[in-house]
Every structure is written in structure tokens, then in C-alpha cells.
Amino acid sequence: MIKTKRLVACVNAALACTAILFIPQTAYADISGMVFRDFNANGILNTDANMQDVGVANATIKAFDAAGVEKATTQTTTDGSYNLIGLTAGTKYRVEFSWAETWLKPGVAGGTSVQFADGIATGINLALNAPDEYSS
């Protein structure tokens, strides 16, 4: 019963005083994109009737802050899409891609396996192709 009276006294005292408490909030952000098999090596995800590039499933994507600390990691879904969540808006990240199919290489036009992005970014894509499939 004493605990209850103290609680009531504290509540009553708090009601008599007015205070505004400002707590800074972190704005969270995502980085998203696609990892895809770029059959014509143009760096663009083609989905029309003439060219059907496909997503690469199970590629790993990691985001690192400026100090090199890993802040998020995910894998691509069956369609090649990914979403790194819980990152901080306004922060720059190093985004690293890795995949199991070592014969696939980043295309000249489709980004590299290490890219840089802000905490709010879409379209951070990686186009992979097989250089041995092309001849000059």
C-alpha cells in the first residue's frame, strides 16, 4: 500500500508540472536494388519480348559505414531483388555484393561489386554476365 501512495504522489506531482522533453529520433532508411543476369551486357535490366534478363537469387549484399562497420546484410530473393533495412538516412554506405556463381562477372555497364550509396537509395543494381559467352 505504501508503494501505491508513492506512485499516486509522483503522478500528482507530475501533473502539477509541465515539461517538454525533446528526444532526437533517428530517421531510418533502406537501400534497395536488383542483382541480375545481364545477357546482352548493356547494364540494364531488360524485360521486354526481345530480351529477358533474369534475377540472380541468393546473392549476398552488405552495407558498411565509413568506419568499416557492417550495418546491414541481406540476400536477394528469387527475382534478384534486395532491400537493406534499418540504415540511417543521410549516411553514406559502402555496398558490397557477392555471389556463388564465380563464372559470372560484373558487367562494364552494370555497376561493380562495390558501390557507394546514401542511406535512402533505390536502384543500386548489379548486372552480371559471363564474359566467355561473348566474342569480338
PDB file of C-alpha atoms in Angstrom:
ATOM      1  CA  MET A   1       0.000   0.000   0.000  1.00  0.00           C
ATOM      2  CA  ILE A   2       2.878   2.405   0.650  1.00  0.00           C
ATOM      3  CA  LYS A   3       4.152   1.840  -2.895  1.00  0.00           C
ATOM      4  CA  THR A   4       0.740   2.773  -4.256  1.00  0.00           C
ATOM      5  CA  LYS A   5       0.654   6.052  -2.282  1.00  0.00           C
ATOM      6  CA  ARG A   6       4.128   6.999  -3.522  1.00  0.00           C
ATOM      7  CA  LEU A   7       3.103   6.290  -7.080  1.00  0.00           C
ATOM      8  CA  VAL A   8      -0.017   8.437  -6.694  1.00  0.00           C
ATOM      9  CA  ALA A   9       2.031  11.226  -5.111  1.00  0.00           C
ATOM     10  CA  CYS A  10       4.532  11.093  -8.012  1.00  0.00           C
ATOM     11  CA  VAL A  11       1.750  11.141 -10.587  1.00  0.00           C
ATOM     12  CA  ASN A  12       0.053  14.076  -8.846  1.00  0.00           C
ATOM     13  CA  ALA A  13       3.364  15.954  -8.683  1.00  0.00           C
ATOM     14  CA  ALA A  14       3.993  15.276 -12.364  1.00  0.00           C
ATOM     15  CA  LEU A  15       0.564  16.646 -13.271  1.00  0.00           C
ATOM     16  CA  ALA A  16       1.335  19.859 -11.451  1.00  0.00           C
ATOM     17  CA  CYS A  17       4.492  20.393 -13.515  1.00  0.00           C
ATOM     18  CA  THR A  18       4.611  20.724 -17.242  1.00  0.00           C
ATOM     19  CA  ALA A  19       7.782  19.816 -19.067  1.00  0.00           C
ATOM     20  CA  ILE A  20       8.565  19.224 -22.677  1.00  0.00           C
ATOM     21  CA  LEU A  21      11.156  16.602 -23.372  1.00  0.00           C
ATOM     22  CA  PHE A  22      12.731  16.541 -26.811  1.00  0.00           C
ATOM     23  CA  ILE A  23      14.190  13.216 -27.793  1.00  0.00           C
ATOM     24  CA  PRO A  24      16.077  13.144 -31.082  1.00  0.00           C
ATOM     25  CA  GLN A  25      14.790  10.459 -33.392  1.00  0.00           C
ATOM     26  CA  THR A  26      16.830   8.616 -35.950  1.00  0.00           C
ATOM     27  CA  ALA A  27      15.352   8.539 -39.422  1.00  0.00           C
ATOM     28  CA  TYR A  28      15.770   5.046 -40.747  1.00  0.00           C
ATOM     29  CA  ALA A  29      16.274   4.318 -44.410  1.00  0.00           C
ATOM     30  CA  ASP A  30      16.729   1.491 -46.869  1.00  0.00           C
ATOM     31  CA  ILE A  31      18.982   0.718 -49.803  1.00  0.00           C
ATOM     32  CA  SER A  32      17.426  -1.476 -52.456  1.00  0.00           C
ATOM     33  CA  GLY A  33      18.002  -2.772 -55.940  1.00  0.00           C
ATOM     34  CA  MET A  34      18.474  -5.840 -58.127  1.00  0.00           C
ATOM     35  CA  VAL A  35      21.185  -8.321 -58.963  1.00  0.00           C
ATOM     36  CA  PHE A  36      20.508  -9.731 -62.406  1.00  0.00           C
ATOM     37  CA  ARG A  37      21.957 -11.828 -65.198  1.00  0.00           C
ATOM     38  CA  ASP A  38      22.665  -9.298 -67.949  1.00  0.00           C
ATOM     39  CA  PHE A  39      22.510 -11.397 -71.122  1.00  0.00           C
ATOM     40  CA  ASN A  40      23.318  -8.576 -73.549  1.00  0.00           C
ATOM     41  CA  ALA A  41      25.841  -6.838 -71.240  1.00  0.00           C
ATOM     42  CA  ASN A  42      24.173  -3.422 -71.505  1.00  0.00           C
ATOM     43  CA  GLY A  43      23.859  -2.892 -67.729  1.00  0.00           C
ATOM     44  CA  ILE A  44      20.062  -2.513 -67.974  1.00  0.00           C
ATOM     45  CA  LEU A  45      17.513  -4.973 -66.641  1.00  0.00           C
ATOM     46  CA  ASN A  46      15.718  -5.856 -69.873  1.00  0.00           C
ATOM     47  CA  THR A  47      12.280  -7.441 -69.509  1.00  0.00           C
ATOM     48  CA  ASP A  48      10.774  -6.909 -72.945  1.00  0.00           C
ATOM     49  CA  ALA A  49       9.878  -9.522 -75.566  1.00  0.00           C
ATOM     50  CA  ASN A  50      13.276  -9.258 -77.295  1.00  0.00           C
ATOM     51  CA  MET A  51      15.470  -9.660 -74.211  1.00  0.00           C
ATOM     52  CA  GLN A  52      14.659 -11.280 -70.886  1.00  0.00           C
ATOM     53  CA  ASP A  53      17.308 -10.677 -68.221  1.00  0.00           C
ATOM     54  CA  VAL A  54      16.658 -12.621 -65.025  1.00  0.00           C
ATOM     55  CA  GLY A  55      17.321 -12.000 -61.360  1.00  0.00           C
ATOM     56  CA  VAL A  56      20.127 -13.782 -59.529  1.00  0.00           C
ATOM     57  CA  ALA A  57      18.844 -15.404 -56.339  1.00  0.00           C
ATOM     58  CA  ASN A  58      20.842 -15.758 -53.112  1.00  0.00           C
ATOM     59  CA  ALA A  59      23.461 -13.102 -53.829  1.00  0.00           C
ATOM     60  CA  THR A  60      24.652 -11.508 -50.590  1.00  0.00           C
ATOM     61  CA  ILE A  61      24.582  -7.735 -50.141  1.00  0.00           C
ATOM     62  CA  LYS A  62      26.217  -5.963 -47.197  1.00  0.00           C
ATOM     63  CA  ALA A  63      26.295  -2.293 -46.184  1.00  0.00           C
ATOM     64  CA  PHE A  64      29.238  -0.805 -44.272  1.00  0.00           C
ATOM     65  CA  ASP A  65      29.526   2.644 -42.691  1.00  0.00           C
ATOM     66  CA  ALA A  66      32.529   4.980 -43.082  1.00  0.00           C
ATOM     67  CA  ALA A  67      34.325   3.230 -40.193  1.00  0.00           C
ATOM     68  CA  GLY A  68      34.005  -0.127 -41.962  1.00  0.00           C
ATOM     69  CA  VAL A  69      31.398  -1.476 -39.553  1.00  0.00           C
ATOM     70  CA  GLU A  70      28.816  -3.761 -41.154  1.00  0.00           C
ATOM     71  CA  LYS A  71      25.393  -2.160 -40.637  1.00  0.00           C
ATOM     72  CA  ALA A  72      23.107  -4.434 -42.661  1.00  0.00           C
ATOM     73  CA  THR A  73      23.189  -7.638 -44.671  1.00  0.00           C
ATOM     74  CA  THR A  74      20.645  -9.468 -46.798  1.00  0.00           C
ATOM     75  CA  GLN A  75      20.296 -11.869 -49.688  1.00  0.00           C
ATOM     76  CA  THR A  76      18.494 -11.426 -52.966  1.00  0.00           C
ATOM     77  CA  THR A  77      15.119 -13.077 -53.404  1.00  0.00           C
ATOM     78  CA  THR A  78      14.280 -15.433 -56.255  1.00  0.00           C
ATOM     79  CA  ASP A  79      13.682 -12.471 -58.596  1.00  0.00           C
ATOM     80  CA  GLY A  80      17.057 -10.901 -57.714  1.00  0.00           C
ATOM     81  CA  SER A  81      15.675  -8.033 -55.638  1.00  0.00           C
ATOM     82  CA  TYR A  82      17.061  -6.992 -52.269  1.00  0.00           C
ATOM     83  CA  ASN A  83      16.379  -4.468 -49.532  1.00  0.00           C
ATOM     84  CA  LEU A  84      18.902  -3.461 -46.859  1.00  0.00           C
ATOM     85  CA  ILE A  85      16.786  -2.135 -43.983  1.00  0.00           C
ATOM     86  CA  GLY A  86      17.401  -0.185 -40.782  1.00  0.00           C
ATOM     87  CA  LEU A  87      20.065   2.129 -42.174  1.00  0.00           C
ATOM     88  CA  THR A  88      20.333   5.787 -41.189  1.00  0.00           C
ATOM     89  CA  ALA A  89      19.133   8.455 -43.604  1.00  0.00           C
ATOM     90  CA  GLY A  90      21.831  10.903 -44.664  1.00  0.00           C
ATOM     91  CA  THR A  91      24.645   8.421 -44.023  1.00  0.00           C
ATOM     92  CA  LYS A  92      26.859   7.168 -46.829  1.00  0.00           C
ATOM     93  CA  TYR A  93      27.386   3.415 -47.085  1.00  0.00           C
ATOM     94  CA  ARG A  94      29.718   1.097 -48.971  1.00  0.00           C
ATOM     95  CA  VAL A  95      27.562  -1.633 -50.511  1.00  0.00           C
ATOM     96  CA  GLU A  96      29.292  -4.931 -51.307  1.00  0.00           C
ATOM     97  CA  PHE A  97      27.864  -7.705 -53.473  1.00  0.00           C
ATOM     98  CA  SER A  98      28.954 -11.352 -53.540  1.00  0.00           C
ATOM     99  CA  TRP A  99      27.521 -14.391 -55.315  1.00  0.00           C
ATOM    100  CA  ALA A 100      28.260 -18.104 -55.637  1.00  0.00           C
ATOM    101  CA  GLU A 101      28.478 -18.313 -59.440  1.00  0.00           C
ATOM    102  CA  THR A 102      32.137 -17.320 -59.828  1.00  0.00           C
ATOM    103  CA  TRP A 103      31.925 -17.520 -63.632  1.00  0.00           C
ATOM    104  CA  LEU A 104      29.583 -14.524 -63.573  1.00  0.00           C
ATOM    105  CA  LYS A 105      31.377 -11.167 -63.554  1.00  0.00           C
ATOM    106  CA  PRO A 106      30.126  -7.598 -63.112  1.00  0.00           C
ATOM    107  CA  GLY A 107      29.485  -6.057 -66.494  1.00  0.00           C
ATOM    108  CA  VAL A 108      31.253  -2.913 -67.640  1.00  0.00           C
ATOM    109  CA  ALA A 109      27.933  -1.066 -67.867  1.00  0.00           C
ATOM    110  CA  GLY A 110      26.158  -2.606 -64.866  1.00  0.00           C
ATOM    111  CA  GLY A 111      27.900  -1.422 -61.735  1.00  0.00           C
ATOM    112  CA  THR A 112      30.683  -3.030 -59.760  1.00  0.00           C
ATOM    113  CA  SER A 113      30.696  -5.453 -56.850  1.00  0.00           C
ATOM    114  CA  VAL A 114      31.459  -2.492 -54.545  1.00  0.00           C
ATOM    115  CA  GLN A 115      29.259   0.600 -54.818  1.00  0.00           C
ATOM    116  CA  PHE A 116      28.554   3.646 -52.662  1.00  0.00           C
ATOM    117  CA  ALA A 117      25.079   4.867 -51.736  1.00  0.00           C
ATOM    118  CA  ASP A 118      23.246   7.182 -49.373  1.00  0.00           C
ATOM    119  CA  GLY A 119      21.060   5.697 -46.653  1.00  0.00           C
ATOM    120  CA  ILE A 120      17.998   6.308 -48.812  1.00  0.00           C
ATOM    121  CA  ALA A 121      18.698   4.816 -52.224  1.00  0.00           C
ATOM    122  CA  THR A 122      16.882   2.704 -54.774  1.00  0.00           C
ATOM    123  CA  GLY A 123      18.175   1.217 -57.982  1.00  0.00           C
ATOM    124  CA  ILE A 124      21.549   0.172 -56.595  1.00  0.00           C
ATOM    125  CA  ASN A 125      21.808  -2.655 -59.103  1.00  0.00           C
ATOM    126  CA  LEU A 126      24.462  -5.121 -60.140  1.00  0.00           C
ATOM    127  CA  ALA A 127      24.437  -6.593 -63.641  1.00  0.00           C
ATOM    128  CA  LEU A 128      26.312  -9.882 -64.005  1.00  0.00           C
ATOM    129  CA  ASN A 129      27.340 -11.534 -67.242  1.00  0.00           C
ATOM    130  CA  ALA A 130      29.576 -14.337 -68.463  1.00  0.00           C
ATOM    131  CA  PRO A 131      32.433 -12.793 -70.459  1.00  0.00           C
ATOM    132  CA  ASP A 132      33.234 -16.146 -72.086  1.00  0.00           C
ATOM    133  CA  GLU A 133      29.849 -16.048 -73.811  1.00  0.00           C
ATOM    134  CA  TYR A 134      30.846 -13.009 -75.903  1.00  0.00           C
ATOM    135  CA  SER A 135      33.243 -12.847 -78.784  1.00  0.00           C
ATOM    136  CA  SER A 136      34.538  -9.889 -80.734  1.00  0.00           C
TER     137      SER A 136
END
